XYZ file of C-alpha atoms in Angstrom:
576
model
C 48.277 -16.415 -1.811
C 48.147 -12.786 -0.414
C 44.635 -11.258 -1.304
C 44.650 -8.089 -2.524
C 43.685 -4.997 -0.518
C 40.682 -3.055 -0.928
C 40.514 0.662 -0.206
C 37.073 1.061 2.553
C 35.813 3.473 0.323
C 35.802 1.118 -2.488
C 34.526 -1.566 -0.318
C 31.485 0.356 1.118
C 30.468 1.639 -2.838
C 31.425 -1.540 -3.822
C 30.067 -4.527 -2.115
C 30.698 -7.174 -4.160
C 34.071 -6.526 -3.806
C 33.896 -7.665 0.055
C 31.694 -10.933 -0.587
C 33.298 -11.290 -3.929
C 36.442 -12.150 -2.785
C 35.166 -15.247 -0.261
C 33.142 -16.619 -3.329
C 33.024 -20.475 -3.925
C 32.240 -23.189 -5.557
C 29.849 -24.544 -2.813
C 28.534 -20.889 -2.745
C 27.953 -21.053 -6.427
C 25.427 -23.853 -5.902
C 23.068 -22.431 -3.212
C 23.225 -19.144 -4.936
C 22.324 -20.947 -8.087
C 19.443 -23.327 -6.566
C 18.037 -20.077 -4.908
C 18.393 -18.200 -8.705
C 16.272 -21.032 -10.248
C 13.425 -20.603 -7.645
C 13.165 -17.195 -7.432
C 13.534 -17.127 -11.391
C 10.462 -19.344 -11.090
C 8.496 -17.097 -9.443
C 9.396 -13.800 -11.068
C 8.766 -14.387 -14.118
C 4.968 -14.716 -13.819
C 4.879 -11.752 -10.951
C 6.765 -9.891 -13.364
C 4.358 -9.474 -15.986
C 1.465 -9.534 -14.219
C 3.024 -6.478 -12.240
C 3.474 -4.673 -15.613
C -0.478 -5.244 -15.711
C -1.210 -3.292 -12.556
C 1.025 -0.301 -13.740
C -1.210 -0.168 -16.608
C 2.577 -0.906 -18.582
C 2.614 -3.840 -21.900
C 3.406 -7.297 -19.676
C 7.560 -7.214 -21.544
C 8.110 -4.169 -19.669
C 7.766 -6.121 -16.318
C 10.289 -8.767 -17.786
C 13.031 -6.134 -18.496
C 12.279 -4.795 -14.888
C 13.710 -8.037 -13.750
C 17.312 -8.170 -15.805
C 19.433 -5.110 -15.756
C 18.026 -3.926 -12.300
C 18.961 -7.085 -10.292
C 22.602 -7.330 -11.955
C 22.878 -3.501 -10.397
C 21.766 -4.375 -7.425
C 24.555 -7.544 -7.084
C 26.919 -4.952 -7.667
C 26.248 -1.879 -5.442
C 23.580 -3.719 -2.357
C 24.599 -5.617 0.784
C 21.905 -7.750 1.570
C 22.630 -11.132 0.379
C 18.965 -11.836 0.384
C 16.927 -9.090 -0.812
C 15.182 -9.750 -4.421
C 14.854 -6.846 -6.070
C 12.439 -6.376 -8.895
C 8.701 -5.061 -9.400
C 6.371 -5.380 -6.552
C 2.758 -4.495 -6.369
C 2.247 -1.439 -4.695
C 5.185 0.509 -6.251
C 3.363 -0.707 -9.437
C 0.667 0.961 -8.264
C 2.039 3.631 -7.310
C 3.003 4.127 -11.033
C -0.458 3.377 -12.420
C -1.791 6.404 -10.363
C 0.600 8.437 -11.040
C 0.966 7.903 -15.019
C -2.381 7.511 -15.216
C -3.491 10.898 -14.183
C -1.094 12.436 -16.564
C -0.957 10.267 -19.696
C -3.641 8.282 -21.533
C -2.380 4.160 -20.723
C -1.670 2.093 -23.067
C -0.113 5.234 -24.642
C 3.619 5.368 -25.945
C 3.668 8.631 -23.467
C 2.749 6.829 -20.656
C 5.236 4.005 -21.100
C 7.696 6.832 -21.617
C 6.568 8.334 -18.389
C 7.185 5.092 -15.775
C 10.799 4.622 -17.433
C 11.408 8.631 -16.689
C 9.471 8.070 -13.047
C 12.064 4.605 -12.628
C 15.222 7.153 -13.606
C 13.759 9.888 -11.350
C 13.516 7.453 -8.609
C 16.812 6.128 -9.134
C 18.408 9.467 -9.215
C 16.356 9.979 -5.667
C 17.823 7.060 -3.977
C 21.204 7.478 -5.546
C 21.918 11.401 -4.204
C 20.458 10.003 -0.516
C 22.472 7.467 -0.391
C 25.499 9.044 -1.563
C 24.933 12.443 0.873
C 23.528 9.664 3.457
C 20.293 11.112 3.845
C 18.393 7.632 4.948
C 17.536 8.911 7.567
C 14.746 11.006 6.072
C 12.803 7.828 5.594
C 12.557 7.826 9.369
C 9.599 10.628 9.080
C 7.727 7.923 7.813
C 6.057 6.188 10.212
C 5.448 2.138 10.864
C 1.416 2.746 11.508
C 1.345 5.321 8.550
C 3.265 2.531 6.761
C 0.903 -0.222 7.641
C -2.071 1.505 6.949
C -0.753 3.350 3.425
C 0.310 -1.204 2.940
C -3.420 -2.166 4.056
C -4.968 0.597 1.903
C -2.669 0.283 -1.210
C -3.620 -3.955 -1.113
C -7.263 -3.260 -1.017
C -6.890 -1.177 -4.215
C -4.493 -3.676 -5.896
C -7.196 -6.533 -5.000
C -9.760 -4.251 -6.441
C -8.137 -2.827 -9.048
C -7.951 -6.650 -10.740
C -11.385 -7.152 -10.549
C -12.000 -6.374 -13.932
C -9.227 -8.933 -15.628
C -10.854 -10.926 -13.755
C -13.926 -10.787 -14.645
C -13.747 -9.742 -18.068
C -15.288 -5.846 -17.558
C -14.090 -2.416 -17.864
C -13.237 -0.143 -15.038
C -11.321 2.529 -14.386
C -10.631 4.786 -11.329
C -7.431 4.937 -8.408
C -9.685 5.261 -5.563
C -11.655 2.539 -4.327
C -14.961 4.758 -5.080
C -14.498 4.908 -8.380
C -12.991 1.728 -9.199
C -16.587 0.082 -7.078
C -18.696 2.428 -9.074
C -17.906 1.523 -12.038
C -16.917 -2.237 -11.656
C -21.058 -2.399 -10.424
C -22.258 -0.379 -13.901
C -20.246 -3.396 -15.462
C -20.555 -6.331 -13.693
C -23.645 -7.178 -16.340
C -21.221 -7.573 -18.464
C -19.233 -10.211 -17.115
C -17.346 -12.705 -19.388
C -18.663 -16.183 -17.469
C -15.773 -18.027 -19.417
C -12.713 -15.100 -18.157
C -14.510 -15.310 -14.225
C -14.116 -18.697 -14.732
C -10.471 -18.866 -15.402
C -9.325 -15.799 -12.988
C -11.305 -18.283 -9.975
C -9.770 -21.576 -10.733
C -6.471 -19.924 -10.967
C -7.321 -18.120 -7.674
C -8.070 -21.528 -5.575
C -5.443 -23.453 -7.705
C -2.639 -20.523 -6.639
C -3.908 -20.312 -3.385
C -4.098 -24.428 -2.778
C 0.037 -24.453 -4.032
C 0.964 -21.673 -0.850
C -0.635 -24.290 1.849
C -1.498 -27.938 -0.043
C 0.514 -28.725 -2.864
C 3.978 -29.289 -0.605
C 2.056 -32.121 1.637
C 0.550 -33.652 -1.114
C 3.859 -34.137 -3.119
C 5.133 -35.388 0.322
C 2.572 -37.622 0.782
C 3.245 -39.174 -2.543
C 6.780 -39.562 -1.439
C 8.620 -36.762 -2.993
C 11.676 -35.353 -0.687
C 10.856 -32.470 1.248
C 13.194 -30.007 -0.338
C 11.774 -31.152 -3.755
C 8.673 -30.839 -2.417
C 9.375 -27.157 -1.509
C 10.790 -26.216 -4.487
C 7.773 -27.330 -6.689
C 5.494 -26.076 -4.346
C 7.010 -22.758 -5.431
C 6.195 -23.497 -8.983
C 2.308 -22.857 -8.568
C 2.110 -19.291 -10.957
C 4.430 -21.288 -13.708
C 1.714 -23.939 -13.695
C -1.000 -21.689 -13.408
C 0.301 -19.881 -16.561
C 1.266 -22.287 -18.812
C -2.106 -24.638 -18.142
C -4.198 -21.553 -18.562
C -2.404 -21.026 -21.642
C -2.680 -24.206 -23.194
C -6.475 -24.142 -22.799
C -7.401 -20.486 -23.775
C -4.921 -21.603 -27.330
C -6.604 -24.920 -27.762
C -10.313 -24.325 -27.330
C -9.869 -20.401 -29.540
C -10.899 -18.919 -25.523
C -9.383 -15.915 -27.021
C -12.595 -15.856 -30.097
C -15.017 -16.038 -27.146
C -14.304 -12.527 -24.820
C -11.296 -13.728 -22.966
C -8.583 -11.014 -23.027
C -5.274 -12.404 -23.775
C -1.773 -10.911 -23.660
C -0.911 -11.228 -26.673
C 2.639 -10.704 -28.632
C 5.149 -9.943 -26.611
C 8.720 -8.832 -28.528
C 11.340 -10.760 -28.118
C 15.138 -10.051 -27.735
C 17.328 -7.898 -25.505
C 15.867 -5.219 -23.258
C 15.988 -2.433 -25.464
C 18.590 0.776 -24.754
C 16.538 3.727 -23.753
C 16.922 7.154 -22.798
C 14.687 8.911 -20.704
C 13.231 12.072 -21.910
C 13.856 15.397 -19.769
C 10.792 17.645 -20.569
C 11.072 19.864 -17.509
C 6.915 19.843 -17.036
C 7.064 16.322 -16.846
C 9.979 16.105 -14.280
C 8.018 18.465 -12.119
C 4.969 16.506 -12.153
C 6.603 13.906 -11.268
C 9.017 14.736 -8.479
C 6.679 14.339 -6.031
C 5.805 10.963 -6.864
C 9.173 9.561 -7.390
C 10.141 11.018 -4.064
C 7.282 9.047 -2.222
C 8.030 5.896 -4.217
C 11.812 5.845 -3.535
C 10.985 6.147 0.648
C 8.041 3.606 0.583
C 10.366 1.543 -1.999
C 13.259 1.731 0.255
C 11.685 1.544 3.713
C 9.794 -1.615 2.624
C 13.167 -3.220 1.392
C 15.231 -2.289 4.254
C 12.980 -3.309 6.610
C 13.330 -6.465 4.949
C 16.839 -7.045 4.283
C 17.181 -6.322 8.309
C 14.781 -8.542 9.249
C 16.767 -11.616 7.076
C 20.125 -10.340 7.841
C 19.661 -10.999 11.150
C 18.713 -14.259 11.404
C 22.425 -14.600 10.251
C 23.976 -12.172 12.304
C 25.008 -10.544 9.567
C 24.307 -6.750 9.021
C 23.582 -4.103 5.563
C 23.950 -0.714 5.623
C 21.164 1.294 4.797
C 22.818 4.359 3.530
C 24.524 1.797 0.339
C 20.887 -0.327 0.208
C 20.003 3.202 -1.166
C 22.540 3.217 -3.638
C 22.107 -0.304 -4.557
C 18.305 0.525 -5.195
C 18.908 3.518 -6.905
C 21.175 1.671 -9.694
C 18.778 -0.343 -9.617
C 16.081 1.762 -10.667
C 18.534 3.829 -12.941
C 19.256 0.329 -14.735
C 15.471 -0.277 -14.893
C 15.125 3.213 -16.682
C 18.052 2.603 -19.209
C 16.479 -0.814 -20.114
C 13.093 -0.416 -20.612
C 11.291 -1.109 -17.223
C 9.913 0.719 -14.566
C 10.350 1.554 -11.087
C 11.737 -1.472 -8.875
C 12.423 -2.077 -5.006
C 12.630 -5.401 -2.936
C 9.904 -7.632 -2.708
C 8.841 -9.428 0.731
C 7.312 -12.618 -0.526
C 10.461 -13.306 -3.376
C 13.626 -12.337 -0.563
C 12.067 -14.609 1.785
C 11.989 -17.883 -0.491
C 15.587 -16.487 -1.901
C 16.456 -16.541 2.448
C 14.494 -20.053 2.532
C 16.286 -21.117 -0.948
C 19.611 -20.882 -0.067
C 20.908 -17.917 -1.637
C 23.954 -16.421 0.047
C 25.158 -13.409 -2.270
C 23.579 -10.883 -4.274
C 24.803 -13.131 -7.042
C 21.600 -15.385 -6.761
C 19.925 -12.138 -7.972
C 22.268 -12.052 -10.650
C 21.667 -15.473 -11.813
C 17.786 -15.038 -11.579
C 18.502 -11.809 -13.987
C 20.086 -14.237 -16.769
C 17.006 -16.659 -16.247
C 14.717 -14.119 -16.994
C 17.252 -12.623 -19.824
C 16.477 -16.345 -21.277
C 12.984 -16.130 -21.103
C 13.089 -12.582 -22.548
C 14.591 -13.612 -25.505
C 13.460 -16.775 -26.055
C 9.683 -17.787 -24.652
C 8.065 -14.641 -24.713
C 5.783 -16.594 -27.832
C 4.379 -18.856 -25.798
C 2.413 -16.122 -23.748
C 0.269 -15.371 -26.666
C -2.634 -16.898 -25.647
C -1.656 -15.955 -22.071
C -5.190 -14.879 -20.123
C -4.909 -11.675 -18.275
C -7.389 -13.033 -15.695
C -4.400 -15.418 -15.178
C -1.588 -12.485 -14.444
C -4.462 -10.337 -12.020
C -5.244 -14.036 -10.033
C -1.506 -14.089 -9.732
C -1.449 -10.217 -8.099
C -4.362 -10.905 -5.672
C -3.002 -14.084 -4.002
C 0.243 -12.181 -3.791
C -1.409 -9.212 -2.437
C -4.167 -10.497 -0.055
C -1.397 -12.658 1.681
C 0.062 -9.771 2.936
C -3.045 -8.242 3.821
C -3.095 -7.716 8.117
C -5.848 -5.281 9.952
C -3.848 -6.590 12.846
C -2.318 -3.050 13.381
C -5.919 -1.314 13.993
C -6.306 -3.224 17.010
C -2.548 -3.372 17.691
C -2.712 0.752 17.976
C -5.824 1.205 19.451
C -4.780 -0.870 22.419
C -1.476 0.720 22.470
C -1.316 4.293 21.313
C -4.738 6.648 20.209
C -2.655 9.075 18.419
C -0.864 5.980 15.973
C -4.249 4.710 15.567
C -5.346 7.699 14.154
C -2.554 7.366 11.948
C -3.267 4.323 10.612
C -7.343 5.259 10.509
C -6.515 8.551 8.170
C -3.531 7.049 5.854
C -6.100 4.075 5.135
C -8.885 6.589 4.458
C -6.999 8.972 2.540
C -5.285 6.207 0.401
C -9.247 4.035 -0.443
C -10.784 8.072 -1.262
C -8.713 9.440 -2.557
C -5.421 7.658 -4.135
C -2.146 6.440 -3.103
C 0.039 9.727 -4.189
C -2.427 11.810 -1.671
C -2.574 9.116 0.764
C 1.169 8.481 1.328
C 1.017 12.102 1.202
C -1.110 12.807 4.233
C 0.691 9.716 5.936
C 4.093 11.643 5.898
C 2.439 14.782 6.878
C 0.378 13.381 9.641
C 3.905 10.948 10.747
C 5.530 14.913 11.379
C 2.760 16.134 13.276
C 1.989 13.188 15.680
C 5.529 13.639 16.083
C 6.004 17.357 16.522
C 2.063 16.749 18.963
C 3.839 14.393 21.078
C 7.536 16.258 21.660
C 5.839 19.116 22.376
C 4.091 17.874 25.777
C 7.006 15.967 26.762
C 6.277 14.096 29.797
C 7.344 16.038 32.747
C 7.435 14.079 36.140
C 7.875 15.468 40.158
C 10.269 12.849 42.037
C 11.209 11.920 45.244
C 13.944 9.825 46.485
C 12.993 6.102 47.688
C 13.868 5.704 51.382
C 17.061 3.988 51.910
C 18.146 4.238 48.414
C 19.926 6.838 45.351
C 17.005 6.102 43.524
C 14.580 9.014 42.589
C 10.961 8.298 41.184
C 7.557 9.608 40.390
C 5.957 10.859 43.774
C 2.562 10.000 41.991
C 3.899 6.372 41.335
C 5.819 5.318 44.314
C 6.093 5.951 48.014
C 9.039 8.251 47.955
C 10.756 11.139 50.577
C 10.595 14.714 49.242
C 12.011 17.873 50.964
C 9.514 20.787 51.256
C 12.101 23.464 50.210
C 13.114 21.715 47.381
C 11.457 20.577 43.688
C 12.657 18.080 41.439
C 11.890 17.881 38.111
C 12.449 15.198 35.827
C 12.666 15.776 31.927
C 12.084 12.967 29.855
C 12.295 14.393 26.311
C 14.996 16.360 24.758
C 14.338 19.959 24.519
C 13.665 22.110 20.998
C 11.424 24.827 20.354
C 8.247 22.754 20.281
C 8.599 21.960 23.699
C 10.035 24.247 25.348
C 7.233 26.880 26.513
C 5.468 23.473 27.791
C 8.335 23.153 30.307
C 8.238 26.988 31.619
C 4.849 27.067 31.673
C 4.458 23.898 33.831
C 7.757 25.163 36.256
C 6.208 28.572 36.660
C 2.360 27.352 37.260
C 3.793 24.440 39.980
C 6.287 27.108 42.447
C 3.324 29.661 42.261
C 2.031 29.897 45.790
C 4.851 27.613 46.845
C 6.172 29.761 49.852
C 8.517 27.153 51.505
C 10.159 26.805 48.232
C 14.239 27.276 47.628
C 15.273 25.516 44.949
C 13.990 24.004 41.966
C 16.338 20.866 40.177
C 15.799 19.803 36.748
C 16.968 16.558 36.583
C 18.217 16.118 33.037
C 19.414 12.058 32.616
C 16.548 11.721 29.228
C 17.994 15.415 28.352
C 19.845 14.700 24.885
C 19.608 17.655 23.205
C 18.534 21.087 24.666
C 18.260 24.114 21.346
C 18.495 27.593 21.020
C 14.761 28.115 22.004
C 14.692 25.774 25.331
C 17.995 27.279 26.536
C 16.102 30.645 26.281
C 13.295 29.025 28.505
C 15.751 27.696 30.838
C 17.103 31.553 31.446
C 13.614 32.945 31.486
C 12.679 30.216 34.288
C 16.049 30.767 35.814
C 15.141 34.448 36.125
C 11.588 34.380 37.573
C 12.637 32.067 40.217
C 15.303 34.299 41.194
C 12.215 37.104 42.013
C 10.663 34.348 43.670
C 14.007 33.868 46.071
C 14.103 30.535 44.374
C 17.424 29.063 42.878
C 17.709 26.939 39.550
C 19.382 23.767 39.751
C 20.162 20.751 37.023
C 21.389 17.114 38.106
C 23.008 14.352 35.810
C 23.579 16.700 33.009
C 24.954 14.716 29.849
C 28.276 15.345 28.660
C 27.457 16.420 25.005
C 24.590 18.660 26.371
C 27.093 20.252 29.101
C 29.542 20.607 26.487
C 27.343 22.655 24.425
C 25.995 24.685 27.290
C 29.611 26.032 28.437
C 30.199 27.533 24.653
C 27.186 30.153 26.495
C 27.177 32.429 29.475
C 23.814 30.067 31.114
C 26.168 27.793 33.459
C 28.307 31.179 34.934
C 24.881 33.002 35.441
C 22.937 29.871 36.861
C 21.683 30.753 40.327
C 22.048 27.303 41.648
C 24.784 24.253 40.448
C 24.697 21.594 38.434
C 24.959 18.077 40.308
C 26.604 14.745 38.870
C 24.026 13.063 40.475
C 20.506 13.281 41.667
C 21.196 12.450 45.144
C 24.520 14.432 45.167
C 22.124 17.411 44.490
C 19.920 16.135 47.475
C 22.434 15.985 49.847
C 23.958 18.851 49.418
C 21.062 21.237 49.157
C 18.966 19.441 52.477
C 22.148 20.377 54.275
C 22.467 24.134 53.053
């Protein structure tokens, strides 16, 4: 039968409509087996995620439905689980929170217009391809903003768990008054949020051998091993409903609606879009970094590839559906797309089938989480959150690069004193002027040729011939206005008092860009040699850069040439 054909324009908005068309039967089944775990695990994360945004728990649950159908149709990783994750949920807690009183109907109002911002975000940059703009943000401001946002989260639960108020989105705070509390404590609620801690945390390493010990298959054994919140939940449950826990201090849940995500509209006040821009902004590049980073890393291990300028528009329907449906801001999560990977799944559909599991649960189980502890939901976020938790960067950068562990130093002190908004903040700022710090004292190196070869290195690295009449200089940066008064100052202060010296060659092979501003260096230099009787040379030149350069009059009013090669230039100037 002759398959139909697809326009590529279609095809690249349109994903599904590539994997779509090689779906299967035995397809089907992984997708579905990976569906049921991950179903497994997101519907506890889900609601204990609503928690940490400060949202009601049912909010989480319509998170998970509408967003990960969207994201079957419009993403290309065929592993990526979309949904709520923790720090984006914290993200919204400290941003709502400073604006509307939680618990509020404003504030829930406020995350589904921050989810519809968001999606609107991701949507335009995906369509104009604008990914690259994530790039500003760097891995060490990334890892530290991660390190610093996990600390918070792991704080932040301290009170479900045990049984307190607290308030606060800065680790001072939140410690301040968590310690004017902790008098206060509810023995039975510490008790519950611990034994679901080392119960939670036992399932990740010890419940899989013990099941295989007892002779249960290993893939069995892997799939209930995943099944360690479900437990967690409904045995925690059970017990706070049959003993009246509830009469005795222990927060519960409580009624949750049940039914269809409702249809809802977010509202357009104009002072509440501009106090929010900001923040959706920052949540849609940590959102989407963090998932594409991801979806990469799994992609790979199947040679297969995504496309990061679509991943934006699969996220931002994503968050769009989120917003029409009741939920709040989503991205991919790193724990759930690597047991969907380790599951089995092998389309987007698996998130589709997980989104009709939790549909299900929506409409039909939601009263059995009455008596539901919240101790229960924040044990659930800190074993999620500490396992990801890795000071392994600190040493990583200090070892490696000063100025990246700075980086990581300030984002992680910025985020703990003073929030995540300003801390992600000064992480992008800081990324842009380590950046623009670096580029601007591009390293700049005098060669030689070694004897008996073409080859031209550092003379303060290797034992190399040089010519006393002639300089090389090697670039190794591309050239922009940051830069550029760094290379005629260091040309000008190295022929002073130079008298032997004819001609000066700027090697160009790391040259792959040269602006406005650095050509106008180049003819200043050019022209204060030539008072010096010294001519300006460039060697190995690269096409685009030479290109750009003859659309000017610098190459007719160069005082020297420009050389294919390094040695070419060598040769021929040693025998002028």
């Amino acid at each position: 039968m002759k398959r139909l054909s697809i326009p590529a324009p279609m095809r690249r908005y349109l994903p599904i409509l590539e994997w779509g068309g090689e779906y299967n039967r035995d397809t089907f089944s992984n997708d579905l087996v990976a569906a049921v775990i991950v179903m497994i695990m997101l519907i506890p994360q889900s609601l204990a995620y609503a928690l940490l945004a400060g949202l009601p728990p049912e909010m989480g649950l319509y998170a998970s439905i509408l967003p990960l159908m969207a994201y079957a149709l419009f993403g290309t990783s065929r592993a990526l689980a979309v949904g709520p994750v923790a720090v984006v949920s914290l993200m919204t807690a400290a941003v709502i929170g400073s604006m509307v009183l939680p618990g509020s109907a404003e504030y829930a109002a406020a995350a589904i217009v921050l989810a519809f911002m968001s999606g609107l975000i991701l949507l335009v940059m995906g369509l104009f391809r604008l990914g690259f703009l994530a790039n500003f943000l760097s891995h060490p401001v990334i890892s530290g903003f991660m390190t610093a946002a996990i600390v918070l989260i792991g704080t932040s639960q301290a009170k479900h768990l045990f049984g307190i108020s607290a308030h606060g989105h800065e680790l001072i705070t939140l410690v301040k008054t968590l310690a004017l509390n902790i008098g206060k404590t509810n023995l039975i609620t510490l008790a519950i949020g611990l034994s679901a801690i080392g119960f939670l945390y036992w399932a990740r390493k010890g419940m899989k051998p013990t099941l295989q010990a007892a002779g249960v298959g290993p893939k069995l054994a892997g799939i209930l091993a995943k099944t360690g919140p479900v437990i967690v939940v409904a045995s925690t449950t059970f017990v706070t409903w049959a003993f009246g826990l509830a009469d005795h201090g222990v927060a519960i849940v409580g009624r949750l609606p049940s039914g269809l995500p409702p249809f809802t509209i977010p509202g357009f006040d104009p002072e509440i879009w501009g106090n929010l821009f900001v923040a959706a902004l920052l949540i849609s590049i940590i959102g989407f970094v963090e998932s594409v980073s991801v979806a990469q890393t799994l992609a790979a291990r199947k040679r297969q590839r995504i496309i990061p300028d679509q991943e934006l528009v699969g996220l931002g329907a994503a968050n769009i559906a989120a917003a029409i449906s009741g939920g709040f801001p989503v991205t991919g999560g790193l724990s759930r797309s690597v047991v969907n990977y380790d599951s089995g799944a092998q389309t987007p559909a698996a998130g589709a089938m997980t989104a009709i599991g939790i549909l299900f649960a929506a409409m039909y189980l939601t009263p059995l989480l009455f008596f539901l502890p919240k101790a229960t939901l924040a044990a659930i976020i800190v074993v999620a959150v500490l396992s990801l938790l890795d000071f392994s960067m600190l040493r990583k950068t200090w070892a490696y690069s000063k100025p990246d562990f700075i980086a990581v130093v300030v984002t992680i002190a910025v985020t703990l004193g003073f929030g995540v908004k300003i801390g992600v903040t000064a992480g992008v700022l800081l990324s842009i002027a380590l950046h623009l710090y670096k580029t601007s004292r591009p390293h700049i190196a005098e060669v030689g040729r070694v004897p008996g070869t073409e080859h031209f290195r550092n003379v303060l690295r290797h034992r190399v011939e040089t010519t006393p009449t002639i300089l090389t200089i090697r670039i190794d940066e591309s050239l922009y206005f940051a830069n550029a008064r760094y290379l005629e100052d260091y040309i000008l202060a190295r022929v002073v008092g130079d008298d032997a010296l004819r001609h000066v060659v700027l090697m160009c092979s790391a040259v792959n860009e040269i602006d406005m501003s650095a050509l106008e260096s180049f003819e200043t230099i050019m022209h204060r040699l030539e008072v010096l009787g010294i001519k300006l040379h460039m060697s190995e030149v690269k096409g685009p850069v030479t290109d750009r350069l003859k659309r000017t009059d610098f190459l007719r009013s160069l005082t020297g040439q420009v050389f294919l090669s390094q040695y070419q230039a060598i040769e021929a100037l040693e025998a002028d």
